[in-house]
Coordinates of C-alpha atoms and ligand atoms in Angstrom, one line a residue:
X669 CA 68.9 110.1 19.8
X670 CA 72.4 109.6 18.7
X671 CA 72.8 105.3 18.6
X672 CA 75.9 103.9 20.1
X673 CA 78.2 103.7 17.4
X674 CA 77.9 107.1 16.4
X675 CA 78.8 108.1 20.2
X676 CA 81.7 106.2 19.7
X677 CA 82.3 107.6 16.6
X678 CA 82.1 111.3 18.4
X679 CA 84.4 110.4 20.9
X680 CA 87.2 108.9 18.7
X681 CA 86.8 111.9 16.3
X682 CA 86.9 114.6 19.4
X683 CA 89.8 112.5 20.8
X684 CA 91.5 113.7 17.9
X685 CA 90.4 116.7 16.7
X686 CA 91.4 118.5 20.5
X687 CA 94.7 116.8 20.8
X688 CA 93.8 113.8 22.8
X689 CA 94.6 110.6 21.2
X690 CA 96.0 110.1 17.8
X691 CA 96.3 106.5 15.6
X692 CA 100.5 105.3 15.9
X693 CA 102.3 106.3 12.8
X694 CA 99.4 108.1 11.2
X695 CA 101.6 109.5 8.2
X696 CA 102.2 105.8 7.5
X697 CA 98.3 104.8 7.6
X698 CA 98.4 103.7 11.2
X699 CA 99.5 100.6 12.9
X700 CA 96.7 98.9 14.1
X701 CA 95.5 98.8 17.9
X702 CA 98.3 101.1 18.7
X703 CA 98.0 104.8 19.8
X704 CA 99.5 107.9 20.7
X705 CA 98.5 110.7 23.1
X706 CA 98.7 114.3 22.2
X707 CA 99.6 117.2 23.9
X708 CA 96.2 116.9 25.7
X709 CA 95.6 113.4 26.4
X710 CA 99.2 113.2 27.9
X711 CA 98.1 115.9 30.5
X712 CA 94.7 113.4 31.3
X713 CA 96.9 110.3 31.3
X714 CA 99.1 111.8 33.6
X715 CA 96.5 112.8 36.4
X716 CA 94.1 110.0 35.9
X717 CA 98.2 107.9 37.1
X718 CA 98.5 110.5 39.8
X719 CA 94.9 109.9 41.2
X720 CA 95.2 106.3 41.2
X721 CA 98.9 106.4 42.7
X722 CA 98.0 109.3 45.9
X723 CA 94.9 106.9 46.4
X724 CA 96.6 103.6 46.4
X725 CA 100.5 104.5 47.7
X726 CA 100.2 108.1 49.7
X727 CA 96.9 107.3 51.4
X728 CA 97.9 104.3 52.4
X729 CA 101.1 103.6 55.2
X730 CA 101.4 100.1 54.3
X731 CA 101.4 100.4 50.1
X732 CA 104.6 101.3 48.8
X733 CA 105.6 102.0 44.4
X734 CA 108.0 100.6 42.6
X735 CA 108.9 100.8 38.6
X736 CA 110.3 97.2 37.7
X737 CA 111.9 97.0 34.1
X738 CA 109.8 95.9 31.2
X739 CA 112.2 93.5 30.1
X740 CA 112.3 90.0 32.4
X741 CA 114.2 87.4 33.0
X742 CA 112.4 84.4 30.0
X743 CA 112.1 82.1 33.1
X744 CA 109.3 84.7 35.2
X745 CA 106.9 83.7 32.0
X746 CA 107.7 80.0 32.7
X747 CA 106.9 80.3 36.3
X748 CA 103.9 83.0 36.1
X749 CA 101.9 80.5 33.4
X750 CA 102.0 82.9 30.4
X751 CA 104.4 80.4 28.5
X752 CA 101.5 77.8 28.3
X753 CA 98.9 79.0 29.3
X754 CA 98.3 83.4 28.2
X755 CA 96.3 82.2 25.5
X756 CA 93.1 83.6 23.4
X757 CA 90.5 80.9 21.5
X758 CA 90.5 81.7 18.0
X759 CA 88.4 81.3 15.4
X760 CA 88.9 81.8 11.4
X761 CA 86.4 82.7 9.1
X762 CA 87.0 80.7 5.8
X763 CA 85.3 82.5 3.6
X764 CA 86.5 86.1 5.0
X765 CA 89.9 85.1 6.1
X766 CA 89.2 87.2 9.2
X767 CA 90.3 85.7 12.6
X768 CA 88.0 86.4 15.5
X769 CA 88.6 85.4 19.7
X770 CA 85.4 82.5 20.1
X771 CA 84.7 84.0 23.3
X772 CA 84.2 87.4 22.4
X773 CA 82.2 86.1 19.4
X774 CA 79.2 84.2 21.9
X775 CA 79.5 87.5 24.5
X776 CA 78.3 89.7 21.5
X777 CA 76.2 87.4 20.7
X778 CA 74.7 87.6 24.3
X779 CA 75.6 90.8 24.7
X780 CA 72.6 91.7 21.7
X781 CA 70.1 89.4 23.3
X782 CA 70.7 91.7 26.5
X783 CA 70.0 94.7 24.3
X784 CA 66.5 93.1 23.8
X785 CA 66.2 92.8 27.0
X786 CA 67.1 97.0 27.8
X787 CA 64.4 97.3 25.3
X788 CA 61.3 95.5 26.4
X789 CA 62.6 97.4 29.6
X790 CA 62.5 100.8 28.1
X791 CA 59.1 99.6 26.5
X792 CA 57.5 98.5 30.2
X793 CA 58.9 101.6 31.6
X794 CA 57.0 104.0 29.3
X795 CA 53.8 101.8 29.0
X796 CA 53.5 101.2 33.5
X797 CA 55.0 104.4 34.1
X798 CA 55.5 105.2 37.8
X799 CA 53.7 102.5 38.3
X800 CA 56.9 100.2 36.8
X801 CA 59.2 97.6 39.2
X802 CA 62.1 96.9 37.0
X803 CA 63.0 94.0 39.6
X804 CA 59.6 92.5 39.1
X805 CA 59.3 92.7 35.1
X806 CA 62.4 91.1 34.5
X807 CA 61.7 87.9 36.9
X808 CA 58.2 87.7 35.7
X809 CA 57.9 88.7 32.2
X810 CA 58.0 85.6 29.8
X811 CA 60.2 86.9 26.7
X812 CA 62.4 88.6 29.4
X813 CA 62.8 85.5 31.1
X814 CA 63.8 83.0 28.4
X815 CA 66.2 86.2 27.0
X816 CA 68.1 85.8 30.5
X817 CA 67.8 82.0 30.4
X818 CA 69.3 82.0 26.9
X819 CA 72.3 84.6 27.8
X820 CA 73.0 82.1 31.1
X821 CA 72.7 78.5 29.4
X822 CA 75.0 80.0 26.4
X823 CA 77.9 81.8 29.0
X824 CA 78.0 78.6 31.7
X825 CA 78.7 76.4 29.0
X826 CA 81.4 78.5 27.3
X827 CA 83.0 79.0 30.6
X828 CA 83.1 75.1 31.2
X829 CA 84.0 74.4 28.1
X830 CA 87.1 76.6 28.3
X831 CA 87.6 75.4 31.4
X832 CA 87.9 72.1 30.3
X833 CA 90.1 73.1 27.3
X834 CA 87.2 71.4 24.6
X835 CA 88.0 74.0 22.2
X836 CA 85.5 71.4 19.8
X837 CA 82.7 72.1 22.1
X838 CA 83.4 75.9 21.7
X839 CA 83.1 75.5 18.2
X840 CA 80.2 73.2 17.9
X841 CA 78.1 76.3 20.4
X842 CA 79.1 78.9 17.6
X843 CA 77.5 76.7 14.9
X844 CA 74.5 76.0 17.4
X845 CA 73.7 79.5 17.8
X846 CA 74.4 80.0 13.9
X847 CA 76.7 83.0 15.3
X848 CA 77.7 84.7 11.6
X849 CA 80.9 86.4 10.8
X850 CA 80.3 90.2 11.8
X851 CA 81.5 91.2 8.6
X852 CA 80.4 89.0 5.8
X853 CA 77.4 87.6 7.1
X854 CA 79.1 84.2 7.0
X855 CA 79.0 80.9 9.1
X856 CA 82.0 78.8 7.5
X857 CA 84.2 78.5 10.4
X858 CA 87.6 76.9 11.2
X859 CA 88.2 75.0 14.7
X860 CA 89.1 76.8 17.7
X861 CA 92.7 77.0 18.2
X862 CA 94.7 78.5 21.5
X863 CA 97.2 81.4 20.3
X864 CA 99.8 82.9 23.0
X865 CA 99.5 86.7 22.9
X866 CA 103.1 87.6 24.2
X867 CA 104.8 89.4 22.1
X868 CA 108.8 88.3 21.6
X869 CA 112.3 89.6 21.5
X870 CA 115.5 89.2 21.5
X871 CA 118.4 90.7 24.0
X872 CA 122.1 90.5 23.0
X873 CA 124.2 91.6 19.9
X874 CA 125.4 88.7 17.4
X875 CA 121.8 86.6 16.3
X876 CA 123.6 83.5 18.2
X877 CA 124.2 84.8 21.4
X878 CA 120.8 86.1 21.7
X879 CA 118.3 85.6 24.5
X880 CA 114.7 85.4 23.5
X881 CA 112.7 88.2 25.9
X882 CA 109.1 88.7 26.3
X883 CA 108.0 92.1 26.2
X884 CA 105.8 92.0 29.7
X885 CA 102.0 91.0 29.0
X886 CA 101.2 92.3 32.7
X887 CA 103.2 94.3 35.1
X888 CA 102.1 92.1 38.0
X889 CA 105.3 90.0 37.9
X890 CA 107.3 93.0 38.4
X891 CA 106.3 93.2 41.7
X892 CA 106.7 89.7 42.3
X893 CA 109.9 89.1 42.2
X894 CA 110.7 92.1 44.0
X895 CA 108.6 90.7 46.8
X896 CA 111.2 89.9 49.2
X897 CA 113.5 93.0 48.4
X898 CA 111.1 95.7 48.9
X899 CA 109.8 93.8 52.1
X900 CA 113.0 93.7 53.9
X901 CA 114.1 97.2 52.6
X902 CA 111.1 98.3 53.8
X903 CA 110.6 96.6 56.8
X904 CA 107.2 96.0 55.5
X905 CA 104.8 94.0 57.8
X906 CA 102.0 91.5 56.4
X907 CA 99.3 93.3 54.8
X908 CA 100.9 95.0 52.8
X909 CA 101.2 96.4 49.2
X910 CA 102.8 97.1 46.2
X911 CA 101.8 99.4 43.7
X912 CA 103.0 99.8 39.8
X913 CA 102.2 101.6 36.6
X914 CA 103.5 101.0 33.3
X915 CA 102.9 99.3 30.4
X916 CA 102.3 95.5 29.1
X917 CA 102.3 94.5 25.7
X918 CA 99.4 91.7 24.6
X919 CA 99.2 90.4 21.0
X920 CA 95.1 91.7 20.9
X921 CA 93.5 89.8 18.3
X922 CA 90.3 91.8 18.4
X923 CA 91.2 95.3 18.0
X924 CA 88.9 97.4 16.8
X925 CA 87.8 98.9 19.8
X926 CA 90.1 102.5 20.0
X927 CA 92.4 102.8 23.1
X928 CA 89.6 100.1 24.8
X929 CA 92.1 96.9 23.2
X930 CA 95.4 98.4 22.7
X931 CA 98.7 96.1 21.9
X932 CA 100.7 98.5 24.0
X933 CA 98.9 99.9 26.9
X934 CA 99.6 100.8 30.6
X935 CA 98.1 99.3 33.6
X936 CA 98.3 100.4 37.4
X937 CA 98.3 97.8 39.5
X938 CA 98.7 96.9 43.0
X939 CA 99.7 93.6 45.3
X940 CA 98.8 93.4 48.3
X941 CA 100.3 90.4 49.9
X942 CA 98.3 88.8 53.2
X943 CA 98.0 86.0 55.7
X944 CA 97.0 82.5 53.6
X945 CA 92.9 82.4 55.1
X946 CA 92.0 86.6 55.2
X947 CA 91.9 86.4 51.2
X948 CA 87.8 86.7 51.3
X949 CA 87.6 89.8 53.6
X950 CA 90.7 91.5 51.9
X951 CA 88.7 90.9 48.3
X952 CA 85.3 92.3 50.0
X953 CA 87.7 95.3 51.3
X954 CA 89.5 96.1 48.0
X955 CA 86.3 95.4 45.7
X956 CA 84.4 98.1 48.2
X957 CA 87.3 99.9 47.8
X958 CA 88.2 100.5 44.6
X959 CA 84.7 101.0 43.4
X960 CA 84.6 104.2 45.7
X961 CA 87.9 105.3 43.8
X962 CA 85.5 105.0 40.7
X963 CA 83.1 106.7 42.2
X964 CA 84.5 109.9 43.7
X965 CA 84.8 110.8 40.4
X966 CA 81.2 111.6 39.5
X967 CA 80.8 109.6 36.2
X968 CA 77.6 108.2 37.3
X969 CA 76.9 105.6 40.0
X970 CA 74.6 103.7 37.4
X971 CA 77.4 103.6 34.8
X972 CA 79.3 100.5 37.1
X973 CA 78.4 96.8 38.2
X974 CA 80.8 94.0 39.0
X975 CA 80.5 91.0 36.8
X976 CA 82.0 87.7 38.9
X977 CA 84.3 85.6 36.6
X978 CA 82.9 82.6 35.3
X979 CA 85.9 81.1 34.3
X980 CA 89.0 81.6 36.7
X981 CA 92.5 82.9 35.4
X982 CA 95.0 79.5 36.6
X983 CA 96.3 81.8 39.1
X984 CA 92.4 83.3 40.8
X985 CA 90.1 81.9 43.5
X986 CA 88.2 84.7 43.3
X987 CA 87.6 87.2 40.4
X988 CA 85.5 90.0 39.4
X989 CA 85.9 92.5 37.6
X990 CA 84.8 96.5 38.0
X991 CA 82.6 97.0 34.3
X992 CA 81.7 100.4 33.1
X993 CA 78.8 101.7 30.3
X994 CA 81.5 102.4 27.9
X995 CA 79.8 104.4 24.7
X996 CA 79.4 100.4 23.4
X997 CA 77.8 98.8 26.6
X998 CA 79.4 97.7 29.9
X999 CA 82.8 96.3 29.9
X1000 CA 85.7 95.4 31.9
X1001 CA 87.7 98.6 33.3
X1002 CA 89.5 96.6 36.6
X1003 CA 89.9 93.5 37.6
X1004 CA 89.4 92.6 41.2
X1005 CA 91.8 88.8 41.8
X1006 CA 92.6 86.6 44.7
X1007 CA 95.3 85.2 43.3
X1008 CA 96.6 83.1 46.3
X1009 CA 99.8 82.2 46.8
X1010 CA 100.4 80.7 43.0
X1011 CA 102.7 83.5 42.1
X1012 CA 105.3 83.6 44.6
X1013 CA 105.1 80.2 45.0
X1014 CA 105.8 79.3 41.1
X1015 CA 109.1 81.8 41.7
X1016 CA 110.2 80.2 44.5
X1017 CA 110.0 77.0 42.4
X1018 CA 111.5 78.2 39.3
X1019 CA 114.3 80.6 40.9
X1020 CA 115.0 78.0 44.0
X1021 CA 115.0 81.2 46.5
X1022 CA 112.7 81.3 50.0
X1023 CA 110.1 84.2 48.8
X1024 CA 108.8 83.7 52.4
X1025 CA 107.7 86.4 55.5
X1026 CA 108.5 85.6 58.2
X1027 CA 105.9 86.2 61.1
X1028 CA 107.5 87.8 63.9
X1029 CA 103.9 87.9 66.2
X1030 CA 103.8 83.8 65.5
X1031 CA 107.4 83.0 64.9
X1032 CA 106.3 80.9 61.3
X1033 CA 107.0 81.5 58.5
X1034 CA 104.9 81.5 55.3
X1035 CA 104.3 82.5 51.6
X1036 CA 101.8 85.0 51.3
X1037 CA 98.5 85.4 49.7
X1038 CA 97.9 88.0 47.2
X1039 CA 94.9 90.6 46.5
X1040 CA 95.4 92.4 43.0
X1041 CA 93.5 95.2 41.7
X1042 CA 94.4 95.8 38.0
X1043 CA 93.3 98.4 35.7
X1044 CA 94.4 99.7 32.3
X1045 CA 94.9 103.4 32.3
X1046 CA 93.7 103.8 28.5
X1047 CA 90.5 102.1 29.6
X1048 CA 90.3 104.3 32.8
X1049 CA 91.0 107.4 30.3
X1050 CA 88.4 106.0 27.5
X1051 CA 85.8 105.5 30.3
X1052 CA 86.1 109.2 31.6
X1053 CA 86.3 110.9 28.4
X1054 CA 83.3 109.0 26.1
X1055 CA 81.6 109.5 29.5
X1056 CA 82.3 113.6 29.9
X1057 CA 81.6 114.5 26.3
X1058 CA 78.3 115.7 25.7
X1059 CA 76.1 117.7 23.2
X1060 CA 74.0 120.4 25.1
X1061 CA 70.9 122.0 24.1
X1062 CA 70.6 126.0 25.4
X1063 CA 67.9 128.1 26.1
X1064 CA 68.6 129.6 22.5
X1065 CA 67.6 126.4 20.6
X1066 CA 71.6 126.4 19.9
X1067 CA 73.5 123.3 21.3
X1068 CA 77.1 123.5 22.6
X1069 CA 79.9 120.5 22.1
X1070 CA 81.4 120.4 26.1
X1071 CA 83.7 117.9 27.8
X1072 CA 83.0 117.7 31.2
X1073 CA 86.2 116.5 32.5
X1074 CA 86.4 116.0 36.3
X1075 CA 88.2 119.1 36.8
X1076 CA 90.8 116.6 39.2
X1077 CA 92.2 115.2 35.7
X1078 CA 91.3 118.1 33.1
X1079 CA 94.7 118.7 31.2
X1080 CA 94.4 122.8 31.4
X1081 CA 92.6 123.9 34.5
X1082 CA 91.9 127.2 33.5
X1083 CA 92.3 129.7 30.2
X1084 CA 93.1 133.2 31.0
X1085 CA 91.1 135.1 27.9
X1086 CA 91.3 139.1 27.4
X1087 CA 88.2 140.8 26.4
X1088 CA 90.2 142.6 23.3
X1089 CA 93.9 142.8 22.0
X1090 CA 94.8 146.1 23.4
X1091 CA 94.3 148.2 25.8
X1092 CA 96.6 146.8 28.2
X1093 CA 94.0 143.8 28.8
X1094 CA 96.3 141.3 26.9
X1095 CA 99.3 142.5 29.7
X1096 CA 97.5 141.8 32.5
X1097 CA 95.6 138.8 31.0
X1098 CA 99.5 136.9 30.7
X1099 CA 100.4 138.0 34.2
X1100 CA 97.1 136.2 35.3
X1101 CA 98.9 133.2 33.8
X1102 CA 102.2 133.9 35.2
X1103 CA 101.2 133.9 38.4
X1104 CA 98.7 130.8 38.1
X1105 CA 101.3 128.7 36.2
X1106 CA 103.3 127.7 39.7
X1107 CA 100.5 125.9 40.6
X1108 CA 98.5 124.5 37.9
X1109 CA 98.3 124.2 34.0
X1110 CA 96.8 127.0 32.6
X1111 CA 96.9 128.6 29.0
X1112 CA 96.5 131.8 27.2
X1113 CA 94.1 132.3 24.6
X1114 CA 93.2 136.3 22.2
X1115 CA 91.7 134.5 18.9
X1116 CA 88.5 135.2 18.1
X1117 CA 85.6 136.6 19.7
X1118 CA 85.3 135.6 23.2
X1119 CA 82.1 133.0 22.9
X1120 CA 83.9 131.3 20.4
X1121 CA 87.0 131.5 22.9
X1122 CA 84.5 130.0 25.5
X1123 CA 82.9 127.5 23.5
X1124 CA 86.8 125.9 22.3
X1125 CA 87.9 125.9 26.1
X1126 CA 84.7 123.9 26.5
X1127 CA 84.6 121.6 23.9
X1128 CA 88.6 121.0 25.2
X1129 CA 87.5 120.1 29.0
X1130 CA 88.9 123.3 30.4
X1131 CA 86.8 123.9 33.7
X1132 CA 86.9 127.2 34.5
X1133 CA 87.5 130.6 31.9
X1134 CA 89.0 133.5 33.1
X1135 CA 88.2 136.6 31.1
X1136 CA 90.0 140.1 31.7
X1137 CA 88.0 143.6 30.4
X1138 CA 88.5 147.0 30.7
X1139 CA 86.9 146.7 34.7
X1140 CA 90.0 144.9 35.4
X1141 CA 92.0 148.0 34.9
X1142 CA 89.8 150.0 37.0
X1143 CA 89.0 147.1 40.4
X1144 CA 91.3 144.0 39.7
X1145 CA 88.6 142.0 39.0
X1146 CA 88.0 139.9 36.5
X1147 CA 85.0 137.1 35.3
X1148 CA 85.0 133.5 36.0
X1149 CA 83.1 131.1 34.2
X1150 CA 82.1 127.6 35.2
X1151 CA 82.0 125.3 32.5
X1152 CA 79.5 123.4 33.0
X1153 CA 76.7 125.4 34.2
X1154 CA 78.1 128.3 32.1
X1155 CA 78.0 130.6 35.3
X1156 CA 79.9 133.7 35.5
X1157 CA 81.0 135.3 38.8
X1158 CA 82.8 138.6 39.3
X1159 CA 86.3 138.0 41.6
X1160 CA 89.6 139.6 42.4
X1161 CA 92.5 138.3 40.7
X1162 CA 93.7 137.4 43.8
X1163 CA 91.2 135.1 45.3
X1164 CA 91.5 132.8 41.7
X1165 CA 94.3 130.6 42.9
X1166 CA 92.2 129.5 46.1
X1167 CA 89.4 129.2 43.6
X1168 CA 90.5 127.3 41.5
X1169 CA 92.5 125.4 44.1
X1170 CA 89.5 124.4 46.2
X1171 CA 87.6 122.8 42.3
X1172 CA 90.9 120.8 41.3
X1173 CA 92.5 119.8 44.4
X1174 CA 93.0 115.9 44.5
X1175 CA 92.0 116.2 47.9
X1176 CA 88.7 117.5 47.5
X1177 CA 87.7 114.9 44.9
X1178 CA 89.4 111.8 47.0
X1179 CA 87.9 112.6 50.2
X1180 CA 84.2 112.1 48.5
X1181 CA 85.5 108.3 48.8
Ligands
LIG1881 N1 97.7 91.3 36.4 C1 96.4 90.9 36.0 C2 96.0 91.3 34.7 O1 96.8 91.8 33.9 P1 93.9 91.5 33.1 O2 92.4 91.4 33.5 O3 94.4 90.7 32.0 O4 94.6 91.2 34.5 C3 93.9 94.0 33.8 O5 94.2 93.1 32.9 C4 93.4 95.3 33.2 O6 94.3 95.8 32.2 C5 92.0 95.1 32.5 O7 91.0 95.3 33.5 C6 92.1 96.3 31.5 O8 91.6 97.5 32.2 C7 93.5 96.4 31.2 N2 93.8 95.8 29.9 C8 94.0 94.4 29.7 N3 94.3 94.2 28.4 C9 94.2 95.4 27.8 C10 94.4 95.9 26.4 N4 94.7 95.0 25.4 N5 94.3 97.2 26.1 C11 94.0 98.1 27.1 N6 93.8 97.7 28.4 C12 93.9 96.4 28.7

C-alpha cells in the first residue's frame, strides 16, 4: 500500500516527468507556489476550461461569458470588502520562524483525529465483515464518538471565534490542544494576527503619478460591474448568468500543497443574478447541479461530499463547498455561495450608479440576488490527474504506470504507431494523422519497440493507440487499442474518426449529467 504522501509524491513527479506541470522559473530554483504547465498540461487545462464553459454558457440560453481585465479600478476592492476584510489568521512559530494560517493549523489537527476515525472504520469493517453498518458503528461506537465530538467542539469554536474576530481565543485553542509546529515539533507561538492576501501594484509612469492596483484576488468582481452592461446588451431577463475564467492572484501563506494553493491560479466562475427571496431553491438547483458536472466525469462518486461553511464569507448566506479525496484527503475543489445582493449593492454605493433590473412582468425595480459557483481550474486539473494515475498489476506479475484521463480532457486523443520503420508502414501511419489532425489532437510516434510505444502513450493519458502493420498494406485496417482495458480491435482506417469521435465527444460525457 502506497501511504498518502508518497501518492502525492507520484503525482507531482509524473506531472513533470510527462510534460504536465513544471515549478515557475525552475532554472532559478523555483518561485514558490507558482507553476507552469507544459506542453501537456496546457492541452488538459484547456479542455477541463472548455468542459466547464459548454456546460455552464452553451447549454445554457440564459448564461452568457465575458473576459473582464485583471486590472481594476482600486475602489471595486473597497466596495467588494477585500480592502478590510480578505484576510488569513496567522500564526508565527518563534522558535522556527515559520508562519503558519491558525485555521489550517486546528483543521489538520482535526483532520488527523478523522484519520483515526477511517481507521477504527477499516478495523470494524474487516473484523464484522458483511455483517458491518458503517452508519451504526460510527453513532454507537465509544472512541468513534468522542473522536467526532472532539473534531466538532474544536471546529464550532474556531468558526465563532473567527467570527467574532477574538484572534486571542484562536490562539489560546492552539495552545489547548498543544497543536505543535509541523516542522520542529515546537509549541512557542506568536498571537494571531489578520494579513490581507492581495497582492499590489502600481499603474502609471513617473513613481508620483502612480495609481496603486490590486492584481484581482477573485474574478467575481469582473462580472459585477459589468452587471448592468451585459444585461441591457443582452437584453438579458432575471435569472440569469454570467460566466468567467481567468486568473486571481492571492498572497497563499500556506503553500506547500503543488498546484492545490497556487499564488497565481485560474478560476471559472459563474453569477447568476435572481429575484431577492428564490436564493434557497437557486442554491439547491446549482449545488445539484454542479455536482453532476463533477460527476459525468467518472472520478468516482465516493471521491465528493459537500462540507456547509461554518463560518460565512461577509458577502454569503449560504455556503458550501464541493470537497474532493485529493491524494491528501478531501478538500475544497468549488465553492457553492449565496451571496445576496452585497455585491452590487456595495457598487452601487461606491460608484453612485443604479446597478438595478428593472422588472418588466411587475413594473419594480430591484437589485438582484446572486448564486456563485466558483472553482479553481488548477484544483479541478490536480483533482482529475492524482485521481487518473494509477499503478496496475497484469496477469504477468508485471505492473504498468497508466493515466486514465477521461478521454473528454486527455491532451493527445490518439497516437498513430507503425509496427516498423519501413516498409511503407511509417507513410501510411503519418497520413493516419493527417487526416485525424482536423479534428482532434493526435501524435506520431516510431521509437522503440511498440509495447514500450504502448506503455509511454499510457503512462501519458493517451486513450486510444493506433498501430499500422504490414496487414494495413494488404485490407486498410489497422489495430486499436483501448487504454484502459488494454483491448485491441481490428478496424478500417476509415471508421477511426467516428471511433474515436463517439469516446471523446463533449457531448457524450455531458449528457451522463
Ligand atoms: N469568488 C468567490 C471565491 O473566490 P473562493 O472559495 O475564495 O471563492 C473559489 O475560491 C475557488 O477558487 C476555490 O474553491 C478553489 O477551487 C479556487 N482557489 C482559491 N484559492 C486558490 C489558490 N490559492 N490556488 C488554487 N486555487 C484556488
Amino acid at each position: 500500500m502506497v501511504n498518502q504522501e508518497d501518492q502525492f509524491k507520484k503525482v507531482i513527479a509524473h506531472a513533470k516527468e510527462y510534460g504536465y506541470v513544471f515549478q515557475s522559473s525552475e532554472i532559478y530554483d523555483g518561485l514558490s507556489a507558482v507553476y507552469d504547465y507544459g506542453q501537456n498540461g496546457v492541452e488538459l487545462k484547456n479542455n477541463i476550461r472548455n468542459y466547464w464553459w459548454k456546460a455552464m454558457v452553451q447549454m445554457h440560453d440564459n448564461i452568457v461569458g465575458i473576459d473582464a481585465a485583471i486590472f481594476m479600478h482600486p475602489t471595486t476592492w473597497k466596495a467588494s470588502g477585500h480592502v478590510d476584510a480578505f484576510n488569513d489568521p496567522l500564526i508565527d512559530n518563534k522558535d522556527s520562524k515559520k508562519r503558519y494560517r491558525a485555521d489550517v493549523l486546528i483543521e489538520d489537527y482535526c483532520a488527523k483525529i478523522e484519520a483515526k476515525i477511517d481507521k477504527e472504520v477499516e478495523k470494524a469493517t474487516k473484523r464484522f465483515g458483511d455483517a458491518f453498518d458503517k452508519e451504526q458503528f460510527v453513532t454507537t461506537n465509544q472512541r468513534v464518538v468522542e473522536y467526532q465530538t472532539k473534531i466538532d467542539t474544536t471546529l464550532s469554536r474556531m468558526a465563532k471565534s473567527l467570527e467574532k474576530e477574538d484572534l486571542a481565543d484562536v490562539k489560546a485553542l492552539i495552545e489547548e490542544l498543544e497543536i505543535a509546529d509541523p516542522l520542529t515539533g515546537s509549541r512557542n507561538w506568536t498571537d494571531v494576527k489578520q494579513f490581507n492576501l492581495m497582492f499590489g501594484t502600481k499603474l502609471g509612469a513617473s513613481a508620483e503619478n502612480a495609481m496603486d492596483l490590486y492584481l484581482r484576488p477573485e474574478t467575481a468582481q469582473g462580472i459585477f460591474v459589468n452587471f448592468l452592461n451585459v444585461q441591457k446588451t443582452g437584453r438579458m431577463k432575471i435569472p440569469f448568468g454570467i460566466a468567467q475564467t481567468g486568473k486571481a492572484f492571492r498572497n497563499e501563506i500556506v503553500a506547500r500543497q503543488f498546484i492545490f494553493r497556487m499564488r497565481e491560479f485560474e478560476q471559472m466562475e459563474m453569477q447568476f443574478f435572481i429575484k431577492p427571496g428564490t436564493q434557497g431553491e437557486w442554491y439547491d438547483y446549482w449545488k445539484a447541479t454542479r455536482l453532476k458536472w463533477h460527476k459525468s466525469l467518472g472520478l468516482g462518486e465516493a471521491n465528493y461530499r459537500f462540507h456547509d461553511h461554518e463560518k460565512l464569507a461577509h458577502y454569503a448566506d449560504a455556503a458550501c463547498d464541493i470537497e474532493f479525496k485529493f491524494p491528501f484527503g478531501f478538500k475544497e475543489l468549488e465553492g457553492i455561495h449565496s451571496r445576496t445582493d452585497f455585491d452590487l449593492s456595495q457598487h452601487e454605493k461606491y460608484s453612485g450608479k443604479k446597478l438595478q433590473y428593472f422588472d418588466p412582468e411587475e413594473n419594480t425595480s430591484y437589485v438582484p440576488y446572486v448564486l456563485e459557483t466558483s472553482i479553481g481550474l488548477d484544483r479541478m486539473f490536480l483533482a482529475v490527474f492524482s485521481n487518473s494515475l494509477v499503478e496496475e498489476e497484469l496477469d504477468n506479475n508485471t505492473t504498468r504506470t497508466v493515466l486514465k484521463l477521461p478521454a473528454v480532457l486527455a491532451p493527445t486523443k490518439a497516437a498513430v504507431l507503425p509496427l516498423v520503420k519501413k516498409d511503407g508502414l511509417p507513410e501510411i501511419a503519418k497520413k493516419i494523422v493527417d487526416d485525424l489532425k482536423w479534428d482532434f489532437n493526435v501524435s506520431y510516434d516510431e521509437k522503440d519497440a511498440v509495447g514500450r510505444r504502448y506503455r509511454r502513450q499510457d503512462a501519458a493519458g493517451t486513450p486510444f493507440c493506433i498501430t499500422v502493420d504490414h496487414d494495413t498494406l494488404e485490407d486498410n485496417s489497422v489495430t486499436i487499442r483501448y487504454r484502459d482495458t488494454m483491448e485491441q480491435k481490428r478496424v478500417k482506417i476509415e471508421e477511426l474518426r467516428d471511433i474515436i469521435k463517439q469516446e471523446v465527444d463533449v457531448k457524450t460525457w455531458l449528457m451522463k449529467m
